[in-house]
Coordinates of C-alpha atoms in Angstrom, one line a residue:
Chain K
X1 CA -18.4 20.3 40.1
X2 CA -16.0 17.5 39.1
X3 CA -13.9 15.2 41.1
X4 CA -13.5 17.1 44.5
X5 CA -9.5 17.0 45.2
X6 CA -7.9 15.3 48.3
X7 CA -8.0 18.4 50.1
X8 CA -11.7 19.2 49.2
X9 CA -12.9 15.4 50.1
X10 CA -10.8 16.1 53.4
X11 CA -12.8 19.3 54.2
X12 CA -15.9 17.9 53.2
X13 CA -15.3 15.0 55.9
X14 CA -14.3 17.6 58.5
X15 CA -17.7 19.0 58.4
X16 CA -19.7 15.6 58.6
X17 CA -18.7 16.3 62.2
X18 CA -21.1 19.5 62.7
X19 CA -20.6 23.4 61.8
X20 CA -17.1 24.6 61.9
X21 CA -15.2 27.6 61.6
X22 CA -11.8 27.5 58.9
X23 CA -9.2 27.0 62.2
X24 CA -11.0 24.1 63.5
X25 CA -11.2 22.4 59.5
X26 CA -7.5 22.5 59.4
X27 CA -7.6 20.2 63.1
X28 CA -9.2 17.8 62.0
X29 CA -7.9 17.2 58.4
X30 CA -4.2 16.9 60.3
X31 CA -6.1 14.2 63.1
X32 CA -8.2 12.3 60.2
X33 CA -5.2 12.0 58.0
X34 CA -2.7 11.7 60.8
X35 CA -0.9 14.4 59.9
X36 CA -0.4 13.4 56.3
X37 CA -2.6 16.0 54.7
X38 CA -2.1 19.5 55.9
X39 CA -4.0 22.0 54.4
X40 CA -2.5 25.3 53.7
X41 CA -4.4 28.7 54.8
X42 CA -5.0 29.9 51.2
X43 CA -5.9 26.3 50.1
X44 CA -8.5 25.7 52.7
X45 CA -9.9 29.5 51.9
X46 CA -10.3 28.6 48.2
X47 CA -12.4 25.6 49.0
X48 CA -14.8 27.0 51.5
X49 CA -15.1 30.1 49.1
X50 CA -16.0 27.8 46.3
X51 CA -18.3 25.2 48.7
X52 CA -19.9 28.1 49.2
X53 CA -20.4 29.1 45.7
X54 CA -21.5 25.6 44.9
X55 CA -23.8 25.4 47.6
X56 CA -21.7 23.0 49.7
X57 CA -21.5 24.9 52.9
X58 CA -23.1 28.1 54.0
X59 CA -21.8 30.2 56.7
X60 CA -24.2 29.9 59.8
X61 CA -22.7 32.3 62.4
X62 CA -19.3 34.8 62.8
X63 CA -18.1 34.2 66.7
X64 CA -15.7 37.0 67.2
X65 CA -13.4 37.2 64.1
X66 CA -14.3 33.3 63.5
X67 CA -17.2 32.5 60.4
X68 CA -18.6 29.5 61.4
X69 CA -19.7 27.1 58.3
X70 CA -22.2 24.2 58.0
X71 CA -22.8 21.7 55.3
X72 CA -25.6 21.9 53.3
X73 CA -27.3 18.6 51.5
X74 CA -25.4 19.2 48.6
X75 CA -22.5 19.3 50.3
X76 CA -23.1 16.1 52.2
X77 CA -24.3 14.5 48.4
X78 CA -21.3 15.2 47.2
X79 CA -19.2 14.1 49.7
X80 CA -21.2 10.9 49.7
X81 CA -20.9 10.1 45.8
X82 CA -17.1 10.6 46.2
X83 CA -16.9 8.2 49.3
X84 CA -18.6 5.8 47.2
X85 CA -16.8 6.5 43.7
X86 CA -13.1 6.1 46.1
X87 CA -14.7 3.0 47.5
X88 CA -15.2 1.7 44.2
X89 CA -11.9 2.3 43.4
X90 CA -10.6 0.5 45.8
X91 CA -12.7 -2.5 45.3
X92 CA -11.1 -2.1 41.7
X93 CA -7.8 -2.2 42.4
X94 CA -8.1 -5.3 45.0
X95 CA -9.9 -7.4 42.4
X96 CA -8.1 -6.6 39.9
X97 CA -4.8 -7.8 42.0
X98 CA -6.3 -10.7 43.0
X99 CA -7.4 -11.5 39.2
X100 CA -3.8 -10.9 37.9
X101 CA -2.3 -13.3 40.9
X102 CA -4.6 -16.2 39.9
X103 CA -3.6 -15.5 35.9
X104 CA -0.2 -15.6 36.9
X105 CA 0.3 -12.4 36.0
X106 CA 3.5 -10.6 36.7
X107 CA 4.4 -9.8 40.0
X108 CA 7.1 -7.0 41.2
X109 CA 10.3 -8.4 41.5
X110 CA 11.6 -9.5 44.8
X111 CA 13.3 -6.8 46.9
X112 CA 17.0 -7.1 46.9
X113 CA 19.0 -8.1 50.0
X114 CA 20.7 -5.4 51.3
X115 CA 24.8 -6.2 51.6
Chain Y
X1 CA 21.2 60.2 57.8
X2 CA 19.9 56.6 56.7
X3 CA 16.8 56.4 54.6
X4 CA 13.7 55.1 56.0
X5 CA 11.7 54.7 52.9
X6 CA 12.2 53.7 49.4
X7 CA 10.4 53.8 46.1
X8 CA 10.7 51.3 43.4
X9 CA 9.5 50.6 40.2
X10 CA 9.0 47.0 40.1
X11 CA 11.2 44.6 37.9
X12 CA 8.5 42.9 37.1
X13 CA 4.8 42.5 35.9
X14 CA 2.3 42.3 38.5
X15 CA 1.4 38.8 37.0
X16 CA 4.8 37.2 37.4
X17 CA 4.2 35.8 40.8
X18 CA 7.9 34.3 40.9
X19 CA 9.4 37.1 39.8
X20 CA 7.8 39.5 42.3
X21 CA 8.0 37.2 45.1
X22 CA 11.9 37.0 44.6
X23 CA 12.3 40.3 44.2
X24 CA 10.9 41.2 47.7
X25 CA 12.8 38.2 49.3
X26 CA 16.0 40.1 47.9
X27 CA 15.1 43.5 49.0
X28 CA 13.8 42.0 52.6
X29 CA 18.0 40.7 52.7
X30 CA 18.7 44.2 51.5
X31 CA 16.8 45.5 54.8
X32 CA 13.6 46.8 52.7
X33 CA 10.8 45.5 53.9
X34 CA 7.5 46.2 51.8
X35 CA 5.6 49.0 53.8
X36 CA 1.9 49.6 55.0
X37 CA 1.3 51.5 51.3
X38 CA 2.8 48.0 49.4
X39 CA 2.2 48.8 46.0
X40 CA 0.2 51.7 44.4
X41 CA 0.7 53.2 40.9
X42 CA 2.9 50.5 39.6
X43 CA 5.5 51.5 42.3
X44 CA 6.1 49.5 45.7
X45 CA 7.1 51.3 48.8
X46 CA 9.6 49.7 51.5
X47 CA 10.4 50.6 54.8
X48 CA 14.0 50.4 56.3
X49 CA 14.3 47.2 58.5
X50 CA 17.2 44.8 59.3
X51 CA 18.4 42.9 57.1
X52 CA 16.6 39.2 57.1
X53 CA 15.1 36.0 55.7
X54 CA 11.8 36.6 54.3
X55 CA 9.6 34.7 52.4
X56 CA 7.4 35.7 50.4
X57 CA 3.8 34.5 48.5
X58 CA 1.3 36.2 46.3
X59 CA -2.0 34.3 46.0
X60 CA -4.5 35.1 43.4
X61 CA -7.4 36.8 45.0
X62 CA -10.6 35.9 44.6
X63 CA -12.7 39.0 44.5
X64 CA -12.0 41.9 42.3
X65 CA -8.8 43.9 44.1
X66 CA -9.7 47.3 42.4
X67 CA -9.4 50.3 44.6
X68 CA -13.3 51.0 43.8
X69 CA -14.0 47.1 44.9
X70 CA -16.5 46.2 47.6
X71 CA -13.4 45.2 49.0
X72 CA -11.3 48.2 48.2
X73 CA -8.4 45.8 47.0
X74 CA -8.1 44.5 50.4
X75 CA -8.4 40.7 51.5
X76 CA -11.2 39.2 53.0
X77 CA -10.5 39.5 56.7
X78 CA -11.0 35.8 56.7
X79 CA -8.5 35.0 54.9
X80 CA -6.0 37.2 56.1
X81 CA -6.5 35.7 59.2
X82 CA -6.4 32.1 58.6
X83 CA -3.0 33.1 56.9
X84 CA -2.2 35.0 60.0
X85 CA -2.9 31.7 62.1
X86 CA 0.0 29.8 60.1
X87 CA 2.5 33.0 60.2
X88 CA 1.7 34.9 56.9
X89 CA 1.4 38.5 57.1
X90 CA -1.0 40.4 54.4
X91 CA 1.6 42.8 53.0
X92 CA -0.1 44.2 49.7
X93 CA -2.0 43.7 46.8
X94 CA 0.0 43.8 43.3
X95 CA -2.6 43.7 40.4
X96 CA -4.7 41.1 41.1
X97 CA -2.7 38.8 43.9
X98 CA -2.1 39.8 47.1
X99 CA 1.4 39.4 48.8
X100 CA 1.9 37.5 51.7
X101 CA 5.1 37.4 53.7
X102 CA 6.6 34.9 56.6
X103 CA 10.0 35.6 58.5
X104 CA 12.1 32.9 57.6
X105 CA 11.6 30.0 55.6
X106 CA 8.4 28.5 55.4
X107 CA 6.6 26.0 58.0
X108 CA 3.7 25.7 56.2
X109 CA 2.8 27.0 52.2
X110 CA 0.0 29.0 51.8
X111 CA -1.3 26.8 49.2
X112 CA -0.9 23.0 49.3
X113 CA -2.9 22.0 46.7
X114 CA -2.4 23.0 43.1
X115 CA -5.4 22.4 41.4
X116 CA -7.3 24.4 44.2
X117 CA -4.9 27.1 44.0
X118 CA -5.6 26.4 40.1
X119 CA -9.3 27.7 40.9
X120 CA -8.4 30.9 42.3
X121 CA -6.5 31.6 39.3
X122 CA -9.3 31.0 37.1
X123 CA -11.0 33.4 38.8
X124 CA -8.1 36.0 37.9
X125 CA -8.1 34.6 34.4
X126 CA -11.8 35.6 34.1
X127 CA -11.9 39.1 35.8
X128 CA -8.4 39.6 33.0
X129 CA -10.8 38.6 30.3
X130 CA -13.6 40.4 31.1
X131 CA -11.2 43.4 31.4
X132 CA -9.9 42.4 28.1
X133 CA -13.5 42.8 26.2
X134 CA -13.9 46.0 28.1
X135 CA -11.0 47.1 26.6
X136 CA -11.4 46.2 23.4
X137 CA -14.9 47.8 23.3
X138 CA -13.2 50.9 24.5
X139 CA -10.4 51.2 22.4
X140 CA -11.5 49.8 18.8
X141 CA -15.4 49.6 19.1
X142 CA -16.2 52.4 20.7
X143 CA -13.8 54.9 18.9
X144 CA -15.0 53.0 15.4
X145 CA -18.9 53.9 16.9
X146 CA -17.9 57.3 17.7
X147 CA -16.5 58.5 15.1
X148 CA -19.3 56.6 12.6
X149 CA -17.0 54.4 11.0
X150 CA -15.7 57.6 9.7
X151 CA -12.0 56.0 9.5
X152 CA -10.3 58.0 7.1
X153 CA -12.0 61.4 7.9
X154 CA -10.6 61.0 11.5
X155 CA -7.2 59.5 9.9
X156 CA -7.2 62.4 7.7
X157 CA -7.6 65.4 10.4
X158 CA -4.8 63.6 12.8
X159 CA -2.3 63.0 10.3
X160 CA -0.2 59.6 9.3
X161 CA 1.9 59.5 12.4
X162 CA -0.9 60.4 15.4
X163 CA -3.1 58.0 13.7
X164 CA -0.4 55.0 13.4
X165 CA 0.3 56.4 17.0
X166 CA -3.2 56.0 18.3
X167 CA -4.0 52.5 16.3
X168 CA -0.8 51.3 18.1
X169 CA -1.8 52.3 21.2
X170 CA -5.2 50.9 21.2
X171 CA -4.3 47.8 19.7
X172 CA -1.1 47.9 22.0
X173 CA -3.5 47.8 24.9
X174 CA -5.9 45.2 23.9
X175 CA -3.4 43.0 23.1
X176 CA -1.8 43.6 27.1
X177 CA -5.0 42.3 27.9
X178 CA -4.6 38.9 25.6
X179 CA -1.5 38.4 26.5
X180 CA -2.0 38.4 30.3
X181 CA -5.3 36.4 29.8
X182 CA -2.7 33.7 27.9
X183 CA -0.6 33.5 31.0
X184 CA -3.4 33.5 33.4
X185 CA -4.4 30.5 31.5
X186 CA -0.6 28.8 31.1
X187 CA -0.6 29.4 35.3
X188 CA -4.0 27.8 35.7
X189 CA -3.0 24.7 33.3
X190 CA 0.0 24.3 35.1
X191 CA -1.9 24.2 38.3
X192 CA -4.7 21.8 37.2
X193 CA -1.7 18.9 35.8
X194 CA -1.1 19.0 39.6
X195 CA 2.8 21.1 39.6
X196 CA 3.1 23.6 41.8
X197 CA 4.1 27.6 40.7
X198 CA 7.9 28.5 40.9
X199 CA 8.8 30.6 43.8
X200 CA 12.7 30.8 43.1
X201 CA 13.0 33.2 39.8
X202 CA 16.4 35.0 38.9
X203 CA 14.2 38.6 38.6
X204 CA 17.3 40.5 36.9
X205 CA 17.2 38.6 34.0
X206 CA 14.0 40.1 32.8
X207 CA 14.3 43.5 34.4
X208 CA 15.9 45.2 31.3
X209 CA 13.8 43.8 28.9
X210 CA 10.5 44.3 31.1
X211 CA 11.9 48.0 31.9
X212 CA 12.5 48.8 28.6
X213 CA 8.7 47.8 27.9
X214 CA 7.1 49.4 30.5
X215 CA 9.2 52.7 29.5
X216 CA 8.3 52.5 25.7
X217 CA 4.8 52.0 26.6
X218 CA 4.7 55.2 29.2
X219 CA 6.5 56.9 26.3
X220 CA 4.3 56.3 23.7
X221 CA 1.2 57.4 26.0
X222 CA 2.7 60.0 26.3
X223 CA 3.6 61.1 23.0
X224 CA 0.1 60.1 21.5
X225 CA -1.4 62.5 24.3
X226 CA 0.8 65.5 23.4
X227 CA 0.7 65.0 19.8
X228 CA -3.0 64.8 20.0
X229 CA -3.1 68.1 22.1
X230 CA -0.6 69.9 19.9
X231 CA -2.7 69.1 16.7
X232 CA -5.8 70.1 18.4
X233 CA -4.4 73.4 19.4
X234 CA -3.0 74.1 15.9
X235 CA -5.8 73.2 14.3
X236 CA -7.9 75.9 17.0
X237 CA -5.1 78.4 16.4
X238 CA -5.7 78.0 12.7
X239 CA -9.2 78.4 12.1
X240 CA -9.5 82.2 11.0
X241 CA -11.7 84.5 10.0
X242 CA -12.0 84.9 6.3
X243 CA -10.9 89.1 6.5
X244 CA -7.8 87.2 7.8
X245 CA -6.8 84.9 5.2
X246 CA -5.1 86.1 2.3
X247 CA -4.3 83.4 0.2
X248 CA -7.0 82.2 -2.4
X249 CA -9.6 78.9 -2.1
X250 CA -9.5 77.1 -5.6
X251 CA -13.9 76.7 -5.1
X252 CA -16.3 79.0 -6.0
X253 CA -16.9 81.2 -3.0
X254 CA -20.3 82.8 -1.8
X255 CA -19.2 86.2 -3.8
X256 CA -18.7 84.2 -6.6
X257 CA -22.1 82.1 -6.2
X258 CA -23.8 85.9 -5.7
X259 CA -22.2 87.2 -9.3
X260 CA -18.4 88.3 -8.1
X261 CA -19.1 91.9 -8.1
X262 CA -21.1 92.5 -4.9
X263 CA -22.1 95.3 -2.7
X264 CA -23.1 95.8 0.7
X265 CA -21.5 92.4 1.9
X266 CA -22.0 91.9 5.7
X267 CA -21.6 88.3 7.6
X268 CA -24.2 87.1 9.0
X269 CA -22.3 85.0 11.5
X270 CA -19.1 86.3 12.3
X271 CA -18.3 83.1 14.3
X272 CA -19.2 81.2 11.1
X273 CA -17.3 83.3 8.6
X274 CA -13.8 81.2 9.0
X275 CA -11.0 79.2 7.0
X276 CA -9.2 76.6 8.0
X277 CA -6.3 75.6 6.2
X278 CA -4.0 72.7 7.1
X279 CA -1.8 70.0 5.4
X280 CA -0.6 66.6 6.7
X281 CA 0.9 63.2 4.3
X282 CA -2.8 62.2 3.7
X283 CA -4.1 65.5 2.7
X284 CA -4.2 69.6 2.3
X285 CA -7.2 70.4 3.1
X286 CA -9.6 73.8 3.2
X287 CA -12.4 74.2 5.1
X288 CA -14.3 77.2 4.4
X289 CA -17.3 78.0 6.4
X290 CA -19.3 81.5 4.5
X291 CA -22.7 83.0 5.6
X292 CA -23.7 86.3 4.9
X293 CA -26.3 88.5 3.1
X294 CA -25.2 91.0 0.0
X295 CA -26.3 92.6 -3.2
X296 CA -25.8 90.9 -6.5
X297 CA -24.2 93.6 -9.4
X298 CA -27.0 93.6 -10.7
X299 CA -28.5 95.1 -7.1
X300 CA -31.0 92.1 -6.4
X301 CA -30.4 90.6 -2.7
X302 CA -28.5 87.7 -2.0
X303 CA -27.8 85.7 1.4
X304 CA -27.3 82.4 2.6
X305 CA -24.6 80.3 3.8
X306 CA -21.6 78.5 1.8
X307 CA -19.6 75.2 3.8
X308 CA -17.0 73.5 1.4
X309 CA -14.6 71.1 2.7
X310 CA -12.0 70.7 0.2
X311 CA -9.3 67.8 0.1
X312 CA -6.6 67.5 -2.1
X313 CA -5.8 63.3 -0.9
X314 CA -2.3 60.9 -1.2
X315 CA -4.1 58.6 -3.1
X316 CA -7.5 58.6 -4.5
X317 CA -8.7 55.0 -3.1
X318 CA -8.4 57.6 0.6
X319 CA -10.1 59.9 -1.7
X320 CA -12.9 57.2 -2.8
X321 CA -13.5 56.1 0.8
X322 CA -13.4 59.8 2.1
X323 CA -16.6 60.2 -0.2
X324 CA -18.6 56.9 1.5
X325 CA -17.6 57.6 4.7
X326 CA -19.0 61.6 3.8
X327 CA -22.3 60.4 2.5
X328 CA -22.7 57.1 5.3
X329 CA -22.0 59.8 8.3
X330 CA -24.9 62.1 6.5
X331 CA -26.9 59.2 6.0
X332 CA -26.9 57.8 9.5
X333 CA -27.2 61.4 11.0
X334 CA -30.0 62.7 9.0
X335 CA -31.7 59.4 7.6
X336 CA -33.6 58.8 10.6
X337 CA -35.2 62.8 10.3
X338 CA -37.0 61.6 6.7
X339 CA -38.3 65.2 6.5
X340 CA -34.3 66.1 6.8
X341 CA -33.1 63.6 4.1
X342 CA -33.5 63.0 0.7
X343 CA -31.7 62.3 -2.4
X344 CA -31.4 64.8 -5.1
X345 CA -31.3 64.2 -8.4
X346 CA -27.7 65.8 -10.2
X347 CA -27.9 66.4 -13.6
X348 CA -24.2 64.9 -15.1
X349 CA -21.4 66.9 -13.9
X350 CA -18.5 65.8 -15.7
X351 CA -17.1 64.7 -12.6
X352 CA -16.0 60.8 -11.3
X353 CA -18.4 60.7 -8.9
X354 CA -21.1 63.2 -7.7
X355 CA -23.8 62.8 -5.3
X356 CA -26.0 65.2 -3.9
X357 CA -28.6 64.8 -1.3
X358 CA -31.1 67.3 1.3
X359 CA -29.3 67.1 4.6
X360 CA -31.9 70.3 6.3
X361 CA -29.5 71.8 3.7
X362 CA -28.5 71.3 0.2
X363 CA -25.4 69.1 0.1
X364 CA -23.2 68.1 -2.7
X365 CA -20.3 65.1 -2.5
X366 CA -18.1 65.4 -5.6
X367 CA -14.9 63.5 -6.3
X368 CA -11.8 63.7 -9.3
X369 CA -9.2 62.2 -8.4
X370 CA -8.0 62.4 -5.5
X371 CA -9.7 65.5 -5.4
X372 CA -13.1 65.4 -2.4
X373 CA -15.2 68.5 -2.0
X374 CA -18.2 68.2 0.3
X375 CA -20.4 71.4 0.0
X376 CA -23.0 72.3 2.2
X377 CA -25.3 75.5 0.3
X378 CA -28.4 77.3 1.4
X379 CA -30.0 80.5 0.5
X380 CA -32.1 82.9 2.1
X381 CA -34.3 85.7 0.7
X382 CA -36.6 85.9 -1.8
X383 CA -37.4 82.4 -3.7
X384 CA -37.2 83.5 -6.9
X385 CA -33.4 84.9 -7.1
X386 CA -32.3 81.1 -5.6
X387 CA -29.5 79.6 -7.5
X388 CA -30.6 75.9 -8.9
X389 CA -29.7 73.2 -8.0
X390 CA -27.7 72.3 -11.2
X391 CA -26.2 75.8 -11.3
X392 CA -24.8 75.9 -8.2
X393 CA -23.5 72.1 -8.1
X394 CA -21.8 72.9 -11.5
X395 CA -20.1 76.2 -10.7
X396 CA -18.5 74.5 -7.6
X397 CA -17.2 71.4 -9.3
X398 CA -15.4 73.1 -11.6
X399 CA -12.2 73.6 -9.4
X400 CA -11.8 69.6 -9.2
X401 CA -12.1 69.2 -13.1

């Protein structure tokens, strides 16, 4: 699979914290993200249909009307490598502002004052 | 009395998601609401309601939504009820999305992430292209297998129109499928650069033009089905007995093979002692089909069987190809039977082209022109009153000279 999207990284993390069933996925996205991410119904269906696929997550149990899901090793790889490949990122981006501050590189022009 | 149902032909195809979606938001301010049926045989039912706000979504599915389905078209319970959870009712299946509806506007979208929602459309793009090479196989390879590559002798016995009728509406049909695998793709690209589908779509302004499609289409099924039937009728009604048909065959016939003047002349298969006479822009054509057992003049028996398929073509390349496609259908029918097949040597017939060739009977391909007789001959009795080989291939060539 290629990059995993926010919304699949999102999942992924959801499910570091034990089996979980799609309601519960949606939870704690919103609480990990503080709200900023909010995953719609058909969105997070996609993704556990394709973790599924890919071997990500299988289902473990159905509670009622609820499929519960866990993560498999793959799942837990891949959420890994993108932890670290977002990590690197950011390591990225803060050197390469602190390089371009000590080469007197450009910086953004000041805010104006408001009137 | 107010009506509590309605029928409509959609405005739209079942793959233009904006266009459907709008259309239902109008009819749900109209106070039509789409009912428990939804949509089946390209029409949607609605139930009366009150007029209101309603939104409405179709996601691509992601399993197969065919009525013979595991699924039976329906969405996984699943996901109808994490859609539920957020206030979208399931309220149908329309080709291969299904349609989700919320009262009012919308708290939460159904999909919030395009290039995930892009993934569910790939799905749809690869059931449509799978579809598409089914069809395909279907409607060009298959008939083109069928018939034995046999082109022009089908071409020739359904006339110029059915057959530009029936090439239309295979090709028609295959290309339906390319086309909506195109726009399956164009939704999915969309998706993947990250921009999110249109859901506000002025539906009337393609309505006319999408109506006008759909009713050509419909039309031209139909015609191609009742021209096909008609011609297959005429062509039953006008296969005759030979006591019936009055007018004369330009080939030698069986009587004429036997000496002309013959006695005691009795069919040996009444079923098998027709003519068929019929004319189209490619060709006139005779088919004669003779069997039957008689006394020569000079009182020596004679019997066997006489099939002559006579074509006078519109041009002579359809009667060069008519020839081929004679000999290959012979060739792959009987070739694999070696006992059945072999090539017989034809002394020179003055003709453009003559073949002849041991198909579990005699059979003789001869063209002038756009002249094409194919003529099947066998004879019973006693060995030694048989017609050669050269005698009979020469007396019935001489009506294409």
């Amino acid at each position: 699979m290629e990059n995993l999207t926010e919304s699949m990284f999102y999942v992924l993390m959801a499910f570091q914290e034990g089996p979980q069933c799609g309601t519960d996925v949606v939870g704690l996205v919103e609480r990990h993200t503080r709200g900023r991410v909010k995953l719609g119904p058909a969105t997070l269906y996609t993704i556990l249909n394709k973790f599924q696929e890919e071997g990500y997550l299988r289902e473990t149990e159905v509670e009622g009307r609820k499929r519960i899901y866990a993560l498999e090793d793959r799942g837990r790889t891949a959420y890994l490598m993108e932890l670290e490949r977002l990590e690197a990122c950011l390591r990225d981006a803060s050197r390469a502002e602190k390089e371009g501050m000590g080469h007197g590189a450009q910086t953004p022009d000041p805010v104006p004052a408001l009137s | 009395m107010a009506r509590k149902h309605l029928i409509r032909f959609p405005p739209c195809p079942d793959y233009d998601v904006a266009g459907t979606e709008s259309w239902l938001e109008d009819m749900a301010r109209e106070g039509w609401l789409l009912g428990e049926e939804g949509f089946f045989a390209g029409l949607a039912f609605f139930d009366r309601s009150e007029p209101r706000e309603m939104t409405y979504r179709l996601t691509a599915s992601l399993e197969p939504t065919g009525l013979l389905s595991d699924s039976g078209g329906l969405p996984d319970r699943e996901e109808r009820e994490l859609n539920a959870q957020f206030g979208w009712e399931y309220a149908g299946t329309r080709g291969e999305f299904h349609v989700y509806r919320t009262p009012g506007q919308v708290s939460r979208e159904l999909h919030t992430d395009p290039a995930v929602q892009a993934l569910a459309v790939k799905k749809v793009q690869a059931r449509q292209r799978d579809s598409m090479v089914t069809t395909a196989i279907w409607c060009i390879l298959y008939p083109l297998v069928r018939v034995r590559g046999a082109v022009v002798h089908v071409a020739i016995g359904l006339g110029l129109l059915l057959t530009l009728l029936w090439v239309t509406l295979l090709v028609g049909e295959v290309a339906r499928g390319i086309w909506r695998t195109v726009y399956y793709g164009r939704m999915k690209a969309r998706l993947e650069r990250g921009e999110e589908l249109e859901h506000r779509k002025d539906w009337r302004q393609a309505q006319r033009g999408y109506r006008l499609r759909q009713g050509a289409w419909w039309a031209l099924i139909a015609l191609v089905i009742g021209l096909s039937i008609h011609t297959y009728r005429r062509s039953e009604a006008a296969r005759i007995p030979i006591s019936q048909d009055g007018g004369p065959v330009p080939f030698a016939t069986l009587t004429d093979l036997a000496g002309g003047e013959v006695t005691d002349y009795e069919p040996i298969f009444e079923e098998a002692h027709t003519v068929y006479r019929w004319s189209n822009a490619l060709t006139d054509t005779i088919e004669w089909h003779q069997s039957a057992s008689m006394k020569r003049p000079d009182g020596s028996p004679f019997s066997g069987g006489l099939y002559v398929e006579y074509h006078e073509l519109a041009t002579e390349w359809l009667a060069e190809e008519l020839l081929e496609e004679y000999y290959r259908m012979d060739e792959n029918s009987y070739h694999s039977n070696l006992r059945a097949w072999r090539d017989l040597d034809l002394p020179d017939l003055g003709v453009e082209e003559a073949r002849a060739y041991m198909a579990i009977f005699p059979t003789l391909l001869a063209r002038q022109g756009n002249r094409v007789m194919k003529v099947t001959f066998y004879q019973t009795g006693p060995e030694e009153t048989w017609l050669t080989l050269e005698e009979w291939t020469g007396r019935m060539v001489e009506c294409i000279k």
